[in-house]
Tab-separated table of C-alpha atoms in Angstrom:
chain	number	residue	atom	x	y	z
B	443	UNK	CA	-104.526	14.892	-81.816
B	444	UNK	CA	-107.756	14.743	-79.835
B	445	UNK	CA	-107.111	11.069	-79.002
B	446	UNK	CA	-103.588	11.866	-77.800
B	447	UNK	CA	-104.922	14.712	-75.641
B	448	UNK	CA	-107.528	12.429	-74.076
B	449	UNK	CA	-104.881	9.817	-73.337
B	450	UNK	CA	-102.671	12.469	-71.793
B	451	UNK	CA	-105.488	13.689	-69.543
B	452	UNK	CA	-106.245	10.097	-68.523
B	453	UNK	CA	-102.567	9.512	-67.809
B	454	UNK	CA	-102.316	12.643	-65.653
B	455	UNK	CA	-105.531	11.836	-63.782
B	456	UNK	CA	-104.425	8.280	-63.066
B	457	UNK	CA	-100.970	9.455	-62.010
B	458	UNK	CA	-102.240	12.096	-59.599
B	459	UNK	CA	-104.964	9.849	-58.192
B	460	UNK	CA	-102.506	7.022	-57.654
B	461	UNK	CA	-99.951	9.314	-56.015
B	462	UNK	CA	-102.304	10.882	-53.477
B	463	UNK	CA	-104.107	7.657	-52.693
B	464	UNK	CA	-100.754	5.947	-52.189
B	465	UNK	CA	-99.774	8.613	-49.643
B	466	UNK	CA	-103.082	8.564	-47.749
B	467	UNK	CA	-103.916	4.874	-47.908
B	468	UNK	CA	-100.296	3.781	-47.611
B	469	UNK	CA	-100.218	4.916	-43.978
B	470	UNK	CA	-103.246	2.796	-43.144
B	471	UNK	CA	-101.862	-0.120	-45.131
B	472	UNK	CA	-98.757	0.078	-42.963
B	473	UNK	CA	-100.961	-0.041	-39.847
B	474	UNK	CA	-102.925	-2.990	-41.250
B	475	UNK	CA	-99.800	-4.991	-42.032
B	476	UNK	CA	-98.052	-4.052	-38.791
B	477	UNK	CA	-101.040	-4.764	-36.543
B	478	UNK	CA	-101.798	-8.013	-38.363
B	479	UNK	CA	-98.214	-9.187	-38.009
B	480	UNK	CA	-98.008	-8.307	-34.320
B	481	UNK	CA	-101.345	-9.973	-33.540
B	482	UNK	CA	-100.205	-13.139	-35.309
B	483	UNK	CA	-97.093	-13.235	-33.110
B	484	UNK	CA	-99.138	-13.173	-29.863
B	485	UNK	CA	-100.213	-16.703	-28.795
B	486	UNK	CA	-103.993	-16.739	-28.611
B	487	UNK	CA	-104.034	-18.730	-25.359
B	488	UNK	CA	-102.008	-15.987	-23.672
B	489	UNK	CA	-104.323	-13.367	-25.164
B	490	UNK	CA	-107.271	-15.203	-23.594
B	491	UNK	CA	-105.403	-15.528	-20.283
B	492	UNK	CA	-105.554	-19.335	-20.280
B	493	UNK	CA	-102.112	-19.468	-18.674
B	494	UNK	CA	-103.485	-17.625	-15.633
B	495	UNK	CA	-107.135	-18.692	-15.335
B	496	UNK	CA	-108.488	-22.134	-16.216
B	497	UNK	CA	-111.988	-21.588	-17.560
B	498	UNK	CA	-112.287	-24.974	-19.255
B	499	UNK	CA	-112.030	-27.212	-16.194
B	500	UNK	CA	-115.289	-29.050	-15.486
B	501	UNK	CA	-115.841	-30.845	-12.179
B	502	UNK	CA	-117.502	-34.235	-12.428
B	503	UNK	CA	-120.977	-34.550	-10.944
B	504	UNK	CA	-120.958	-36.617	-7.746
B	505	UNK	CA	-122.642	-40.007	-7.704
B	506	UNK	CA	-125.481	-40.897	-5.400
B	507	UNK	CA	-126.624	-37.325	-4.817
B	508	UNK	CA	-130.391	-36.894	-4.638
B	509	UNK	CA	-131.652	-34.399	-7.199
B	510	UNK	CA	-134.906	-32.540	-6.793
B	511	UNK	CA	-137.468	-33.273	-9.502
B	512	UNK	CA	-137.714	-30.683	-12.272
B	513	UNK	CA	-141.264	-29.908	-11.109
B	514	UNK	CA	-139.825	-28.399	-7.912
B	515	UNK	CA	-137.659	-26.036	-9.931
B	516	UNK	CA	-140.565	-25.178	-12.215
B	517	UNK	CA	-142.667	-24.312	-9.183
B	518	UNK	CA	-139.946	-22.009	-7.845
B	519	UNK	CA	-139.643	-19.973	-11.043
B	520	UNK	CA	-141.876	-17.117	-12.157
B	521	UNK	CA	-141.307	-17.502	-15.905
B	522	UNK	CA	-141.391	-20.311	-18.485
B	523	UNK	CA	-138.205	-22.381	-18.388
B	524	UNK	CA	-136.162	-22.565	-21.577
B	525	UNK	CA	-133.300	-24.804	-20.402
B	526	UNK	CA	-131.936	-26.538	-17.301
B	527	UNK	CA	-128.346	-27.725	-16.891
B	528	UNK	CA	-126.551	-29.205	-13.886
B	529	UNK	CA	-122.988	-28.442	-12.828
B	530	UNK	CA	-120.740	-28.145	-9.815
B	531	UNK	CA	-120.410	-24.661	-8.398
B	532	UNK	CA	-118.257	-23.875	-5.361
B	533	UNK	CA	-118.360	-27.484	-4.284
B	534	UNK	CA	-122.111	-27.966	-4.559
B	535	UNK	CA	-124.403	-29.322	-7.245
B	536	UNK	CA	-126.544	-26.594	-8.766
B	537	UNK	CA	-129.083	-26.326	-11.553
B	538	UNK	CA	-128.589	-23.455	-13.964
B	539	UNK	CA	-132.038	-22.452	-15.149
B	540	UNK	CA	-132.589	-20.198	-18.146
B	541	UNK	CA	-135.920	-18.407	-18.491
B	542	UNK	CA	-137.246	-15.515	-20.522
B	543	UNK	CA	-136.368	-13.227	-17.606
B	544	UNK	CA	-132.757	-14.380	-17.325
B	545	UNK	CA	-130.637	-17.131	-15.816
B	546	UNK	CA	-130.506	-18.100	-12.139
B	547	UNK	CA	-128.965	-20.816	-10.006
B	548	UNK	CA	-130.969	-23.356	-8.005
B	549	UNK	CA	-129.935	-25.854	-5.392
B	550	UNK	CA	-130.112	-29.136	-7.296
B	551	UNK	CA	-130.948	-31.088	-4.124
B	552	UNK	CA	-133.837	-28.962	-2.861
B	553	UNK	CA	-134.959	-27.177	-6.015
B	554	UNK	CA	-134.836	-23.807	-4.231
B	555	UNK	CA	-133.497	-20.691	-5.917
B	556	UNK	CA	-130.102	-19.595	-4.656
B	557	UNK	CA	-129.188	-15.975	-3.955
B	558	UNK	CA	-127.211	-14.233	-6.671
B	559	UNK	CA	-123.448	-14.772	-6.349
B	560	UNK	CA	-121.807	-12.323	-3.969
B	561	UNK	CA	-118.481	-10.528	-4.334
B	562	UNK	CA	-116.841	-13.001	-1.963
B	563	UNK	CA	-118.165	-15.933	-3.986
B	564	UNK	CA	-116.983	-14.343	-7.236
B	565	UNK	CA	-113.479	-14.074	-5.809
B	566	UNK	CA	-113.615	-17.690	-4.632
B	567	UNK	CA	-114.655	-18.813	-8.125
B	568	UNK	CA	-111.741	-16.987	-9.704
B	569	UNK	CA	-109.196	-18.162	-7.144
B	570	UNK	CA	-110.280	-21.777	-7.622
B	571	UNK	CA	-109.535	-21.381	-11.342
B	572	UNK	CA	-106.290	-19.428	-10.813
B	573	UNK	CA	-103.240	-21.018	-12.444
B	574	UNK	CA	-100.659	-18.370	-11.623
B	575	UNK	CA	-97.774	-19.303	-9.390
B	576	UNK	CA	-98.484	-16.781	-6.643
B	577	UNK	CA	-101.719	-15.753	-4.962
B	578	UNK	CA	-101.848	-11.996	-5.500
B	579	UNK	CA	-104.184	-9.685	-3.656
B	580	UNK	CA	-107.468	-8.890	-5.352
B	581	UNK	CA	-110.226	-6.321	-5.245
B	582	UNK	CA	-113.780	-7.076	-6.359
B	583	UNK	CA	-116.107	-4.548	-7.964
B	584	UNK	CA	-119.602	-4.867	-9.402
B	585	UNK	CA	-119.819	-3.760	-13.040
B	586	UNK	CA	-123.121	-2.452	-14.398
B	587	UNK	CA	-122.039	-0.960	-17.729
B	588	UNK	CA	-120.145	-2.293	-20.711
B	589	UNK	CA	-116.684	-0.943	-21.428
B	590	UNK	CA	-113.997	-1.481	-24.093
B	591	UNK	CA	-112.408	-3.996	-21.694
B	592	UNK	CA	-115.588	-6.011	-21.132
B	593	UNK	CA	-118.760	-6.167	-23.209
B	594	UNK	CA	-120.165	-9.473	-21.970
B	595	UNK	CA	-123.023	-10.421	-19.661
B	596	UNK	CA	-124.044	-7.662	-17.255
B	597	UNK	CA	-124.089	-7.106	-14.386
B	598	UNK	CA	-120.822	-8.788	-13.548
B	599	UNK	CA	-118.186	-8.942	-10.840
B	600	UNK	CA	-114.723	-7.726	-11.789
B	601	UNK	CA	-111.961	-9.398	-9.820
B	602	UNK	CA	-108.814	-7.302	-10.226
B	603	UNK	CA	-105.529	-8.955	-9.259
B	604	UNK	CA	-102.433	-7.054	-8.174
B	605	UNK	CA	-100.093	-9.042	-10.412
B	606	UNK	CA	-97.571	-8.053	-13.121
B	607	UNK	CA	-100.174	-8.631	-15.870
B	608	UNK	CA	-102.819	-6.478	-14.123
B	609	UNK	CA	-105.220	-9.393	-14.596
B	610	UNK	CA	-108.939	-8.647	-14.533
B	611	UNK	CA	-111.401	-11.542	-14.384
B	612	UNK	CA	-115.110	-10.957	-15.017
B	613	UNK	CA	-117.705	-13.227	-13.402
B	614	UNK	CA	-121.381	-13.136	-14.400
B	615	UNK	CA	-123.453	-11.858	-11.490
B	616	UNK	CA	-126.327	-14.253	-12.240
B	617	UNK	CA	-124.644	-17.587	-13.024
B	618	UNK	CA	-121.264	-17.188	-11.341
B	619	UNK	CA	-119.488	-18.231	-14.534
B	620	UNK	CA	-116.149	-16.749	-15.547
B	621	UNK	CA	-116.949	-14.759	-18.675
B	622	UNK	CA	-113.677	-13.068	-19.592
B	623	UNK	CA	-110.038	-12.682	-18.574
B	624	UNK	CA	-108.139	-9.509	-19.389
B	625	UNK	CA	-104.353	-9.252	-19.146
B	626	UNK	CA	-101.626	-6.981	-20.441
B	627	UNK	CA	-101.262	-9.253	-23.464
B	628	UNK	CA	-104.979	-8.965	-24.192
B	629	UNK	CA	-104.856	-5.168	-23.929
B	630	UNK	CA	-101.948	-5.031	-26.364
B	631	UNK	CA	-103.782	-7.337	-28.755
B	632	UNK	CA	-107.002	-5.325	-28.392
B	633	UNK	CA	-105.156	-2.063	-29.125
B	634	UNK	CA	-103.776	-3.398	-32.395
B	635	UNK	CA	-107.135	-4.994	-33.182
B	636	UNK	CA	-108.766	-1.558	-32.912
B	637	UNK	CA	-106.176	-0.152	-35.317
B	638	UNK	CA	-106.723	-3.075	-37.667
B	639	UNK	CA	-110.506	-2.657	-37.992
B	640	UNK	CA	-110.355	1.159	-37.589
B	641	UNK	CA	-112.692	1.222	-34.596
B	642	UNK	CA	-110.620	3.253	-32.170
B	643	UNK	CA	-113.278	3.484	-29.442
B	644	UNK	CA	-114.987	0.125	-28.882
B	645	UNK	CA	-112.655	-2.096	-30.962
B	646	UNK	CA	-115.490	-4.271	-32.275
B	647	UNK	CA	-117.244	-2.569	-35.215
B	648	UNK	CA	-116.274	-3.861	-38.668
B	649	UNK	CA	-118.615	-1.431	-40.439
B	650	UNK	CA	-117.060	1.903	-39.583
B	651	UNK	CA	-117.182	4.596	-42.311
B	652	UNK	CA	-113.397	4.862	-42.063
B	653	UNK	CA	-112.876	1.210	-42.896
B	654	UNK	CA	-115.323	1.394	-45.805
B	655	UNK	CA	-113.728	4.595	-47.146
B	656	UNK	CA	-110.201	3.193	-47.019
B	657	UNK	CA	-111.319	-0.086	-48.575
B	658	UNK	CA	-112.889	1.795	-51.505
B	659	UNK	CA	-109.819	4.019	-51.679
B	660	UNK	CA	-107.640	0.929	-51.924
B	661	UNK	CA	-109.726	-0.235	-54.885
B	662	UNK	CA	-109.213	3.082	-56.681
B	663	UNK	CA	-105.515	2.910	-55.810
B	664	UNK	CA	-105.328	-0.421	-57.626
B	665	UNK	CA	-107.326	0.902	-60.589
B	666	UNK	CA	-105.053	3.920	-60.923
B	667	UNK	CA	-101.979	1.713	-60.774
B	668	UNK	CA	-103.483	-0.644	-63.371
B	669	UNK	CA	-104.104	2.254	-65.790
B	670	UNK	CA	-100.565	3.551	-65.316
B	671	UNK	CA	-99.130	0.074	-65.793
B	672	UNK	CA	-101.046	-0.312	-69.050
B	673	UNK	CA	-100.021	3.091	-70.387
B	674	UNK	CA	-96.363	2.755	-69.355
B	675	UNK	CA	-95.802	-0.850	-70.378
B	676	UNK	CA	-92.394	-1.052	-72.140
B	677	UNK	CA	-93.658	-3.257	-74.972
B	678	UNK	CA	-96.282	-0.685	-75.823
B	679	UNK	CA	-93.656	2.067	-76.120
B	680	UNK	CA	-91.432	-0.050	-78.355
B	681	UNK	CA	-94.367	-0.928	-80.600
B	682	UNK	CA	-95.290	2.761	-80.970
B	683	UNK	CA	-91.691	3.684	-81.778
B	684	UNK	CA	-91.514	0.980	-84.448
B	685	UNK	CA	-94.712	2.190	-86.079
B	686	UNK	CA	-93.465	5.751	-86.275
B	687	UNK	CA	-90.207	4.686	-88.006
């Protein structure tokens, strides 16, 4: 009798736990499945804005151009150099120099430090990489703080186009490199991404208490269902009925 009472209490506990967890966690499971499915339907190149801005194009270095010796660049810096790379930037050969104090551009021919990219130069960089059919109007703004839309290198120039996708292109204010492209497709993807990882503010934290709580709740939901499945298995009921006869 005591054993039957214990089994009954276990059955009721598992049933109630499973029912309430199914109601609470089921809603989030629906959001997980829905957001995952919708994100998988969005082409990742359109999410990244590759159809509007070509960030992968690399201009070949010109031949026969005199390059200043590295010692000239070293002399013009005020911090130990960690790396030097050469690339074309707005039609000129530059040296991108990384130091402990940050990254700056140098004229590769003279070895002199260049001024930080201006708003006009940032717009020129973006327009040279623009792949859209039209040439929409744009406004340029300097960004000093991170936001849900952009959490990359700061400060940066934000080039906002007046196009159907409300395209925003972010250019690093020290190197003049295009760091990010934000479109309507990206914003839709980012919204569902925030729902998927349960970070509704910054859309980047995988370790939120909500995500951990629902993950543990999903484990208990499975355990409750497993107990109920074991106790309600048809073969077990038929075996008990046969024993009683």
